[in-house]
C-alpha cells in the first residue's frame, strides 16, 4: 500500500501544483495531528482560541462526550468564558463524502455559538467551484445563535419556532450534515454543563407481578440485554473471543430487581436510591477488556460506559458505582467484572427507551491511529412490566424525512415527470407512427417539453443534475460507510438515479441522456434554437471518421476518473470538473472563477453549432451509463434494408447509426428520429418503394406492421390451400 | 449482408440450442464466472500462460483479502487489472455477449467495446457483492 | 491437607486418649506452676470420654474436599463474601477483615490514638475520645474484647457496631456507613467492662424490631461509689450490668447484682438479656472465685427493669446520674416481680450464646467440661411464677470436652464450642444433647471434633449470632500460635483459623496471623453493609465549602487557618503565624473522588492527620517554634503528591 500511497501523493501533488492558480481548499483532507483526537490537551493541537474569543487558557478534555473549558485571565483568577468541542468527539455524522466534517466549535457560557472552524473535510463539492468560503459563510450563521434553538436548513418558520439557515446551493447534503453536527455537538455539551436543562420524562409506573423470571426469560423478554464487541470492530485481529461481552439490565423494577439481585440485595439497593435515581447492572461475561477502565481511578469518572436517553447522556462517577455481589437469576453466565451503576437524574425514566453505550477506541491497524468507536444497545422495559404498557414515543423525524416532507410537492412533481417521460417513451411507437419526417411534433412536443422542464425545473430549480461524482461517491460510500440517510437527504438526485438505473436496464441510457439530463437538454435545445434562428448554415457534424475516434474520449475520461478515484477520490472529484454541470446549474455561470465559466460557456456555445459536443465526446457520466446500455433489454427497431439505406444514418443527430445501418446503443440518445422514419412511408426508402409499387399496382395500402413493413396482402393462397385440402 | 437489427453479427455459443432451461442457466452462470474455453485456450497459449499466473495471483489476493490481510484499495486494483485481462481472454475464448433481454437467447459476436462493457459491468457486480459480503462478515475493515 | 486433619478423620471425632492425657497434664502443670492446687470439679482423667460421634461416613476425606472448594484464595479482583469485625484487644482498635480470604481490610481507631488517621490528634477525634481540661486525651490505652453489630428483624442491619474497652470501661460505637467511631461512652460505677450485646428488638413495642439498647457487663467488683471508701472491704464490692441507649449512647440504667458479669447475650424476642457469672462468690483472688461448684447465668427481665426505673425504684451512686436498680438475689426472690433470674451453671462458666432459633442460651463450663443449655421459654415461665426453680430451665448439661469457652451455630441445629484445654473445636447437636440429658443415652450428640492450633478462645460462624445463621464458615481465635508462623522473637501473633462447616465434617481451611490480640469477632454477609464512598461535607460544621473561605484569620493571639485540599494542592501555599499564636488549622478535602484521601503533617509540631474526600478535620496547637515548616500531604493522592505542600512560616 506504501507504493500506492506514494503514487497517490505524486499524482496529487502534480495535479495540485498544476491547478494551483485555482482557488484551492485548504482544509480539504487536511492532515491533522493524531493527537487531536486523543490527547487530553486538545487545545495544544487545535486552534481553540480562534473559536472562543477571549479565552486565553483551556482545560484538558473532560466530560462525556468530551469538551474543553476555556478561561480568560491569569492563573488563580481564571474565569470560565466558554467551551470548545471537537465535533468528532461527539458525533461521527458523515457528510456527503461519507466522512465527517471535522469542526471545532466554540460556545460561550450562555450557550451561544461564538466560533466555528472547519479543521478538515472531505467534501468534494467544496473542493473546487463552491469555494470553501461558502461553508465558512454558512457556519457564520451559527454565531450568536443559542444552542437550544430549533435551527434547520431552509426557511425560518417563526410559527414553529424554527430558525432557518441559508443552505449552500449544490451542497445541501453537506450543510444538512453540518447542521446536525453543530446542533448535536452543541446540545451534548450544553446539557453536560447545565446550559440546557435535561428533558424531564415521566417516571415509569412499574407493574409488580411478583414474578421471578430466570435469566433465559429475562433475556428473551429483553429485560436483560447483551452488548458484544468483536475484536475486528475495534481494529484488532479477528478472534473467537469477543473483545468484550456485556449484559445489562434495569434494576428499579421490582420484578426484575428481585429476579436479578435477589430480594434482600434489591431492597438494600433500593434503600440507597433517592427519588429519581435509577440503578442498572452490568456484568462482563466475555473478553479481556474492562468496562470500568482506569479512568475512574484517576479522575473518578467511568469513561467507558454511558447511558443515553434521547438527547440526554448520563455518565457515571465512582460514587455512582456500587458493588454487584451476585446475580440471583438462575442461568446467568459466569462473569469476571461487574458493577451496579446509578443514574442520578430525574431526566431518566425507565418507561422510555434508552441506550447503554460502551465507549471504545478503534485502532487503525495500518497507521496505529486511534479513533473513538461507540457501541450501543437499546433497552426498553418490556410492555408487561409497565403499568399501561410502554408509553408512546414520538421520535423526531430524521433530517432526510424532514427534507422529503418539506419538499413533498416538488418531489411529487418530479416523480410525476419521471414517470410520465418513461410512460411516453414506453408508448413511443404511437407517437412515431403519427409523426413523419416532415412533422416530428408528435414526438418532439413531448421531448422538447421534457427538455424545458428538465432545464428549468430539474436543473436550475431543483439543482438535480446527476453527475459522475455521485457514481464516485457511491464507490466511496460502499468502501467506507454506506448511509441511506445521506443519499435520501437529496430526494431529487435519489429519485433521478432510481429512474436512471431502471431505464438504463430497460432501454439504455438514451432516455436519461436524450430526454432528461438538464445539461444535455440545454445543449441540444441550444442547437435546435440555433438552427431555428438561422444559424443552420453554420451548424455541422464532425466527419464520421473523427466522430468514431473522438467518441472514445468520454470512456477514457470515465476510466481515468475511475482509476484516479482508486488512489484519491478527492482528486477524482476535482477532475470531475470536466463536467460543466456544477458551473451551469449548481453554482451558476457567473458565480465561479473564469476558467470554469469559460469552459462551460465554451461547451454551450459550441452546442449551438454542433449537436451535443460534450455528450458525444466528453461526458464521463454518459460513458459510465453507456457501458451497461450495451445490455439494455429493448432496443430500437431496424429493417434488413437498413444495411444499405443511409436515410436514418444521415439524419441521426447523435451519429449512432453506422454504415451498416446498425444502431450503437451506447451512443444513441433516443431522439426517435429513425423510429419516425421507420413507419413513415414517404421517408423510409423501402416503405416508400412499396407504397409506390402498391399505388401503381392499385393494391391497397395496408397498415404498417410492427416489423416496419406494410402488412402483406396474401389472402388468396390461404383460401386456395384450404380449398385444395377440402 | 449484415443484419442491422443486431448491433453485431449473431453468435451461437455451444449451449444456445439447449432446450433445458436449467442447463442454459447453469451454462450461462459458468460462462460469467469462467472466461476460458478450450477453443480459446488453444488459440491464445501465451495469453493463457500469463492468465494462469494472473489468475493464481488474483486467487491469492482474494484469499489474503478474505483473511483480512489486504487493503481495500489493493483489492480494487487487482479487480481492475483482472478485468482488463479477462477482456482479452474472453475475446479469444468466448467472444460473444447476449443481446436484448437477459432472459432471452439472442447472442451476438462481441467487439472489444462490447467485451469491455460486459466484463466491466459483470465484474462490478461480482466485486461489489463480494466486497459487501466480506465487509459485512467483518473480513475487510476499511479505514477512511 | 494437613496431617492434623488426616489424623482427625482417622480418629473420627474421638479425642485421642493419650494426647488428652498429655494436654491435661500440661494444663495442670501450668496451673500448678502458678501455685495452685485446686481440683477441677468434673475434670477427672479417668472419666470416660464424652459420647463419641457416630461412625464416619464412607469417604470422609472426599466430602470435605467437595464442600471445601468454595475457595478461600480469591483471584485478583475478586471480593470476599463476608465482612468480619474483629476486636483488636489491647491495641485498642476495631478491625475489619474480608472473609473467607482473611485479608485485613481496615482498622478503625476508636479508644486509642492512631498515627495514620490522626485519631487523637484532630479536635474532632479528641472530642469523641474525651479530653482532660487541658485538652489532652483522657485515656490513651484500651483493651477491646467484644464487638457486635446492630440488628433488625433478627439479622444485622449494617447501622452500627459496638466495641468495649475493658481497661477504662468504655463503649464505642462504630458507624458502619463510614467505618468510623462516632461516639464513646464511659460507663459509671463499673470496672472491667467486658461482655456487650445489643438487643434484637424491644421487649414491649413490637414496632421496634431493631436494636435500641446495648447491654454491658462488668467483670470487676468495686466499692460504690469507688471514691476511696470501702476499699479494704471486698464484701462491699459490687458489679453492675449496664444498658446503653444505642442511638444517644447515654447509659439508660444499671442493675446492681451479686457476683460479676462476664459475657452477654440477648434473646431474639427482646425480653431477656443475660450474662454468665464466673465469680458468684465475689472473690477477690482466683481461688476464691473458683470455690463454688456452680456459678450462674444471670437473666435480666428488660421490661421489668425499665418499668422499675420508670417507677422511680432506683438509686444513684456518686456523681453518676444513671439510675441503678437492685438486681441482687436477695431482692428478687419473688419471680413475679423479680428483675433478674439466676440459673446455675457449673464452675466458672465462660461465654453465653444465643442459638439462632431463638430458643436457647448456651453457657460453656470453662472449668467444667460441660455445656449448659438453658431454654428461654422456661426462664420466661419462671418470671411468670410458673417454674418452681430457675434451674429447671436447664434442658441439657452435657460433657463436650475440656475447657469449653464459646459457642457458635450453623443454623442447622449444631453448636460449635471451643475447647481451650483440648485445643479443639467440638461440633455437637443441641437437640440430641437435650434428648441425651433427658435420659436418652443413645443420642450421639457430638458430631465432630477438630484440632486447632492452639487453645482457642472465641469462636464464631458466619451469621451465627443472627436468625440467618448460614453454616458456611467458622472462625476460631486461637490464643497461641506457637510454631505456626515464621518466628519473630518472643512475641507471637494470634492464630485465627478458618474452618469450612458447610459439610458434616469440619475442614480446617487456613491460618491467619493477627496482631495481638483480638478476642471476639462477628462474621456477616457483605450485602448487609452499605458503606458510603465519600463523606457528606455537610456533616462537618467547620467545612470550608467555598474556596473563598480559605485563608488565615486572626483574632489577637487566636489564629484560624482555613484550608482546603484539592489534588494536588492545598488552597494555601503558605500561611504566616507568629510565635505564641494559638492556632486552629481547619482542613477540608474538597476532592469528591473515591479513594482520594489527603494527609497533612506539620514537622516538629507532632501533627499528622488525614482528610478523606469531603471530610473536614482540625487541629489546635501553639506556635511555639519559629521557622519555616513544610507542611505536606502524607497520604498518597496524586502524581504530584510530593509537590503537595504548604509552608507554615512562624515569625519570631
JSON list of N, CA and C in Angstrom, two decimals, chain A residues 460-506:
[
{"chain": "A", "resi": 460, "resn": "UNK", "atom": "N", "xyz": [-32.12, 24.06, -13.03]},
{"chain": "A", "resi": 460, "resn": "UNK", "atom": "CA", "xyz": [-31.97, 25.32, -12.30]},
{"chain": "A", "resi": 460, "resn": "UNK", "atom": "C", "xyz": [-32.81, 25.35, -11.05]},
{"chain": "A", "resi": 461, "resn": "UNK", "atom": "N", "xyz": [-33.94, 24.67, -11.08]},
{"chain": "A", "resi": 461, "resn": "UNK", "atom": "CA", "xyz": [-34.85, 24.72, -9.93]},
{"chain": "A", "resi": 461, "resn": "UNK", "atom": "C", "xyz": [-34.41, 23.80, -8.80]},
{"chain": "A", "resi": 462, "resn": "UNK", "atom": "N", "xyz": [-34.38, 22.53, -9.09]},
{"chain": "A", "resi": 462, "resn": "UNK", "atom": "CA", "xyz": [-34.10, 21.56, -8.03]},
{"chain": "A", "resi": 462, "resn": "UNK", "atom": "C", "xyz": [-32.63, 21.23, -7.91]},
{"chain": "A", "resi": 463, "resn": "UNK", "atom": "N", "xyz": [-31.83, 21.77, -8.81]},
{"chain": "A", "resi": 463, "resn": "UNK", "atom": "CA", "xyz": [-30.38, 21.50, -8.83]},
{"chain": "A", "resi": 463, "resn": "UNK", "atom": "C", "xyz": [-30.11, 20.00, -8.92]},
{"chain": "A", "resi": 464, "resn": "UNK", "atom": "N", "xyz": [-31.04, 19.30, -9.57]},
{"chain": "A", "resi": 464, "resn": "UNK", "atom": "CA", "xyz": [-30.92, 17.85, -9.60]},
{"chain": "A", "resi": 464, "resn": "UNK", "atom": "C", "xyz": [-30.22, 17.39, -10.87]},
{"chain": "A", "resi": 465, "resn": "UNK", "atom": "N", "xyz": [-28.99, 17.83, -11.04]},
{"chain": "A", "resi": 465, "resn": "UNK", "atom": "CA", "xyz": [-28.20, 17.40, -12.19]},
{"chain": "A", "resi": 465, "resn": "UNK", "atom": "C", "xyz": [-27.36, 16.20, -11.77]},
{"chain": "A", "resi": 466, "resn": "UNK", "atom": "N", "xyz": [-27.68, 15.03, -12.25]},
{"chain": "A", "resi": 466, "resn": "UNK", "atom": "CA", "xyz": [-26.83, 13.88, -11.90]},
{"chain": "A", "resi": 466, "resn": "UNK", "atom": "C", "xyz": [-25.41, 14.12, -12.39]},
{"chain": "A", "resi": 467, "resn": "UNK", "atom": "N", "xyz": [-24.48, 13.49, -11.70]},
{"chain": "A", "resi": 467, "resn": "UNK", "atom": "CA", "xyz": [-23.09, 13.78, -12.01]},
{"chain": "A", "resi": 467, "resn": "UNK", "atom": "C", "xyz": [-22.26, 12.53, -11.78]},
{"chain": "A", "resi": 468, "resn": "UNK", "atom": "N", "xyz": [-21.14, 12.47, -12.46]},
{"chain": "A", "resi": 468, "resn": "UNK", "atom": "CA", "xyz": [-20.24, 11.34, -12.27]},
{"chain": "A", "resi": 468, "resn": "UNK", "atom": "C", "xyz": [-19.72, 11.30, -10.83]},
{"chain": "A", "resi": 469, "resn": "UNK", "atom": "N", "xyz": [-19.69, 12.47, -10.17]},
{"chain": "A", "resi": 469, "resn": "UNK", "atom": "CA", "xyz": [-19.19, 12.47, -8.78]},
{"chain": "A", "resi": 469, "resn": "UNK", "atom": "C", "xyz": [-20.09, 11.62, -7.89]},
{"chain": "A", "resi": 470, "resn": "UNK", "atom": "N", "xyz": [-21.35, 11.55, -8.26]},
{"chain": "A", "resi": 470, "resn": "UNK", "atom": "CA", "xyz": [-22.23, 10.70, -7.45]},
{"chain": "A", "resi": 470, "resn": "UNK", "atom": "C", "xyz": [-21.85, 9.24, -7.60]},
{"chain": "A", "resi": 471, "resn": "UNK", "atom": "N", "xyz": [-21.50, 8.87, -8.81]},
{"chain": "A", "resi": 471, "resn": "UNK", "atom": "CA", "xyz": [-21.07, 7.49, -9.03]},
{"chain": "A", "resi": 471, "resn": "UNK", "atom": "C", "xyz": [-19.81, 7.23, -8.19]},
{"chain": "A", "resi": 472, "resn": "UNK", "atom": "N", "xyz": [-18.90, 8.19, -8.25]},
{"chain": "A", "resi": 472, "resn": "UNK", "atom": "CA", "xyz": [-17.67, 8.00, -7.48]},
{"chain": "A", "resi": 472, "resn": "UNK", "atom": "C", "xyz": [-17.97, 8.00, -5.98]},
{"chain": "A", "resi": 473, "resn": "UNK", "atom": "N", "xyz": [-18.91, 8.82, -5.56]},
{"chain": "A", "resi": 473, "resn": "UNK", "atom": "CA", "xyz": [-19.28, 8.85, -4.15]},
{"chain": "A", "resi": 473, "resn": "UNK", "atom": "C", "xyz": [-19.84, 7.52, -3.69]},
{"chain": "A", "resi": 474, "resn": "UNK", "atom": "N", "xyz": [-20.60, 6.89, -4.59]},
{"chain": "A", "resi": 474, "resn": "UNK", "atom": "CA", "xyz": [-21.12, 5.57, -4.20]},
{"chain": "A", "resi": 474, "resn": "UNK", "atom": "C", "xyz": [-19.97, 4.61, -3.96]},
{"chain": "A", "resi": 475, "resn": "UNK", "atom": "N", "xyz": [-19.01, 4.70, -4.85]},
{"chain": "A", "resi": 475, "resn": "UNK", "atom": "CA", "xyz": [-17.84, 3.84, -4.65]},
{"chain": "A", "resi": 475, "resn": "UNK", "atom": "C", "xyz": [-17.27, 4.07, -3.26]},
{"chain": "A", "resi": 476, "resn": "UNK", "atom": "N", "xyz": [-17.12, 5.33, -2.94]},
{"chain": "A", "resi": 476, "resn": "UNK", "atom": "CA", "xyz": [-16.54, 5.70, -1.65]},
{"chain": "A", "resi": 476, "resn": "UNK", "atom": "C", "xyz": [-17.41, 5.22, -0.49]},
{"chain": "A", "resi": 477, "resn": "UNK", "atom": "N", "xyz": [-18.71, 5.47, -0.65]},
{"chain": "A", "resi": 477, "resn": "UNK", "atom": "CA", "xyz": [-19.63, 5.09, 0.42]},
{"chain": "A", "resi": 477, "resn": "UNK", "atom": "C", "xyz": [-19.64, 3.57, 0.60]},
{"chain": "A", "resi": 478, "resn": "UNK", "atom": "N", "xyz": [-19.57, 2.89, -0.54]},
{"chain": "A", "resi": 478, "resn": "UNK", "atom": "CA", "xyz": [-19.55, 1.44, -0.49]},
{"chain": "A", "resi": 478, "resn": "UNK", "atom": "C", "xyz": [-18.33, 0.98, 0.29]},
{"chain": "A", "resi": 479, "resn": "UNK", "atom": "N", "xyz": [-17.22, 1.67, 0.05]},
{"chain": "A", "resi": 479, "resn": "UNK", "atom": "CA", "xyz": [-15.97, 1.29, 0.71]},
{"chain": "A", "resi": 479, "resn": "UNK", "atom": "C", "xyz": [-15.99, 1.63, 2.19]},
{"chain": "A", "resi": 480, "resn": "UNK", "atom": "N", "xyz": [-16.52, 2.79, 2.53]},
{"chain": "A", "resi": 480, "resn": "UNK", "atom": "CA", "xyz": [-16.36, 3.26, 3.90]},
{"chain": "A", "resi": 480, "resn": "UNK", "atom": "C", "xyz": [-17.64, 3.19, 4.71]},
{"chain": "A", "resi": 481, "resn": "UNK", "atom": "N", "xyz": [-18.62, 3.88, 4.31]},
{"chain": "A", "resi": 481, "resn": "UNK", "atom": "CA", "xyz": [-19.81, 3.92, 5.14]},
{"chain": "A", "resi": 481, "resn": "UNK", "atom": "C", "xyz": [-21.01, 4.24, 4.27]},
{"chain": "A", "resi": 482, "resn": "UNK", "atom": "N", "xyz": [-21.81, 3.26, 4.07]},
{"chain": "A", "resi": 482, "resn": "UNK", "atom": "CA", "xyz": [-22.97, 3.47, 3.22]},
{"chain": "A", "resi": 482, "resn": "UNK", "atom": "C", "xyz": [-24.13, 3.89, 4.09]},
{"chain": "A", "resi": 483, "resn": "UNK", "atom": "N", "xyz": [-24.58, 5.09, 3.92]},
{"chain": "A", "resi": 483, "resn": "UNK", "atom": "CA", "xyz": [-25.70, 5.56, 4.71]},
{"chain": "A", "resi": 483, "resn": "UNK", "atom": "C", "xyz": [-26.83, 5.97, 3.79]},
{"chain": "A", "resi": 484, "resn": "UNK", "atom": "N", "xyz": [-27.89, 5.22, 3.83]},
{"chain": "A", "resi": 484, "resn": "UNK", "atom": "CA", "xyz": [-29.04, 5.57, 3.01]},
{"chain": "A", "resi": 484, "resn": "UNK", "atom": "C", "xyz": [-29.53, 6.97, 3.32]},
{"chain": "A", "resi": 485, "resn": "UNK", "atom": "N", "xyz": [-29.47, 7.31, 4.62]},
{"chain": "A", "resi": 485, "resn": "UNK", "atom": "CA", "xyz": [-29.98, 8.61, 5.03]},
{"chain": "A", "resi": 485, "resn": "UNK", "atom": "C", "xyz": [-29.30, 9.73, 4.25]},
{"chain": "A", "resi": 486, "resn": "UNK", "atom": "N", "xyz": [-28.03, 9.49, 4.00]},
{"chain": "A", "resi": 486, "resn": "UNK", "atom": "CA", "xyz": [-27.24, 10.51, 3.32]},
{"chain": "A", "resi": 486, "resn": "UNK", "atom": "C", "xyz": [-27.77, 10.73, 1.91]},
{"chain": "A", "resi": 487, "resn": "UNK", "atom": "N", "xyz": [-27.98, 9.63, 1.19]},
{"chain": "A", "resi": 487, "resn": "UNK", "atom": "CA", "xyz": [-28.45, 9.76, -0.19]},
{"chain": "A", "resi": 487, "resn": "UNK", "atom": "C", "xyz": [-29.89, 10.21, -0.22]},
{"chain": "A", "resi": 488, "resn": "UNK", "atom": "N", "xyz": [-30.62, 9.78, 0.79]},
{"chain": "A", "resi": 488, "resn": "UNK", "atom": "CA", "xyz": [-32.02, 10.17, 0.84]},
{"chain": "A", "resi": 488, "resn": "UNK", "atom": "C", "xyz": [-32.19, 11.65, 1.13]},
{"chain": "A", "resi": 489, "resn": "UNK", "atom": "N", "xyz": [-31.16, 12.27, 1.68]},
{"chain": "A", "resi": 489, "resn": "UNK", "atom": "CA", "xyz": [-31.35, 13.67, 2.04]},
{"chain": "A", "resi": 489, "resn": "UNK", "atom": "C", "xyz": [-31.31, 14.56, 0.79]},
{"chain": "A", "resi": 490, "resn": "UNK", "atom": "N", "xyz": [-31.00, 14.01, -0.35]},
{"chain": "A", "resi": 490, "resn": "UNK", "atom": "CA", "xyz": [-31.23, 14.77, -1.59]},
{"chain": "A", "resi": 490, "resn": "UNK", "atom": "C", "xyz": [-32.24, 13.99, -2.42]},
{"chain": "A", "resi": 491, "resn": "UNK", "atom": "N", "xyz": [-33.52, 14.22, -2.19]},
{"chain": "A", "resi": 491, "resn": "UNK", "atom": "CA", "xyz": [-34.54, 13.35, -2.79]},
{"chain": "A", "resi": 491, "resn": "UNK", "atom": "C", "xyz": [-34.53, 13.36, -4.31]},
{"chain": "A", "resi": 492, "resn": "UNK", "atom": "N", "xyz": [-34.19, 14.51, -4.92]},
{"chain": "A", "resi": 492, "resn": "UNK", "atom": "CA", "xyz": [-34.29, 14.58, -6.39]},
{"chain": "A", "resi": 492, "resn": "UNK", "atom": "C", "xyz": [-33.21, 13.72, -7.04]},
{"chain": "A", "resi": 493, "resn": "UNK", "atom": "N", "xyz": [-32.01, 13.86, -6.54]},
{"chain": "A", "resi": 493, "resn": "UNK", "atom": "CA", "xyz": [-30.92, 13.04, -7.07]},
{"chain": "A", "resi": 493, "resn": "UNK", "atom": "C", "xyz": [-31.23, 11.57, -6.81]},
{"chain": "A", "resi": 494, "resn": "UNK", "atom": "N", "xyz": [-31.77, 11.32, -5.62]},
{"chain": "A", "resi": 494, "resn": "UNK", "atom": "CA", "xyz": [-32.08, 9.95, -5.26]},
{"chain": "A", "resi": 494, "resn": "UNK", "atom": "C", "xyz": [-33.08, 9.34, -6.24]},
{"chain": "A", "resi": 495, "resn": "UNK", "atom": "N", "xyz": [-34.17, 10.08, -6.48]},
{"chain": "A", "resi": 495, "resn": "UNK", "atom": "CA", "xyz": [-35.19, 9.57, -7.40]},
{"chain": "A", "resi": 495, "resn": "UNK", "atom": "C", "xyz": [-34.63, 9.48, -8.82]},
{"chain": "A", "resi": 496, "resn": "UNK", "atom": "N", "xyz": [-33.86, 10.48, -9.17]},
{"chain": "A", "resi": 496, "resn": "UNK", "atom": "CA", "xyz": [-33.31, 10.53, -10.51]},
{"chain": "A", "resi": 496, "resn": "UNK", "atom": "C", "xyz": [-32.48, 9.28, -10.78]},
{"chain": "A", "resi": 497, "resn": "UNK", "atom": "N", "xyz": [-31.71, 8.88, -9.79]},
{"chain": "A", "resi": 497, "resn": "UNK", "atom": "CA", "xyz": [-30.84, 7.73, -10.00]},
{"chain": "A", "resi": 497, "resn": "UNK", "atom": "C", "xyz": [-31.64, 6.43, -10.07]},
{"chain": "A", "resi": 498, "resn": "UNK", "atom": "N", "xyz": [-32.72, 6.37, -9.32]},
{"chain": "A", "resi": 498, "resn": "UNK", "atom": "CA", "xyz": [-33.57, 5.18, -9.46]},
{"chain": "A", "resi": 498, "resn": "UNK", "atom": "C", "xyz": [-34.09, 5.10, -10.89]},
{"chain": "A", "resi": 499, "resn": "UNK", "atom": "N", "xyz": [-34.53, 6.26, -11.38]},
{"chain": "A", "resi": 499, "resn": "UNK", "atom": "CA", "xyz": [-35.03, 6.33, -12.75]},
{"chain": "A", "resi": 499, "resn": "UNK", "atom": "C", "xyz": [-33.94, 5.92, -13.74]},
{"chain": "A", "resi": 500, "resn": "UNK", "atom": "N", "xyz": [-32.75, 6.46, -13.52]},
{"chain": "A", "resi": 500, "resn": "UNK", "atom": "CA", "xyz": [-31.65, 6.20, -14.46]},
{"chain": "A", "resi": 500, "resn": "UNK", "atom": "C", "xyz": [-31.32, 4.71, -14.48]},
{"chain": "A", "resi": 501, "resn": "UNK", "atom": "N", "xyz": [-31.22, 4.13, -13.29]},
{"chain": "A", "resi": 501, "resn": "UNK", "atom": "CA", "xyz": [-30.81, 2.72, -13.24]},
{"chain": "A", "resi": 501, "resn": "UNK", "atom": "C", "xyz": [-31.85, 1.84, -13.94]},
{"chain": "A", "resi": 502, "resn": "UNK", "atom": "N", "xyz": [-33.11, 2.12, -13.65]},
{"chain": "A", "resi": 502, "resn": "UNK", "atom": "CA", "xyz": [-34.16, 1.30, -14.27]},
{"chain": "A", "resi": 502, "resn": "UNK", "atom": "C", "xyz": [-34.16, 1.48, -15.79]},
{"chain": "A", "resi": 503, "resn": "UNK", "atom": "N", "xyz": [-34.15, 2.73, -16.24]},
{"chain": "A", "resi": 503, "resn": "UNK", "atom": "CA", "xyz": [-34.29, 2.96, -17.69]},
{"chain": "A", "resi": 503, "resn": "UNK", "atom": "C", "xyz": [-33.05, 2.51, -18.45]},
{"chain": "A", "resi": 504, "resn": "UNK", "atom": "N", "xyz": [-31.88, 2.56, -17.81]},
{"chain": "A", "resi": 504, "resn": "UNK", "atom": "CA", "xyz": [-30.68, 2.08, -18.49]},
{"chain": "A", "resi": 504, "resn": "UNK", "atom": "C", "xyz": [-30.81, 0.59, -18.74]},
{"chain": "A", "resi": 505, "resn": "UNK", "atom": "N", "xyz": [-31.35, -0.12, -17.78]},
{"chain": "A", "resi": 505, "resn": "UNK", "atom": "CA", "xyz": [-31.52, -1.56, -17.98]},
{"chain": "A", "resi": 505, "resn": "UNK", "atom": "C", "xyz": [-32.57, -1.83, -19.06]},
{"chain": "A", "resi": 506, "resn": "UNK", "atom": "N", "xyz": [-33.65, -1.09, -19.04]},
{"chain": "A", "resi": 506, "resn": "UNK", "atom": "CA", "xyz": [-34.75, -1.40, -19.93]},
{"chain": "A", "resi": 506, "resn": "UNK", "atom": "C", "xyz": [-34.47, -0.91, -21.35]}
]
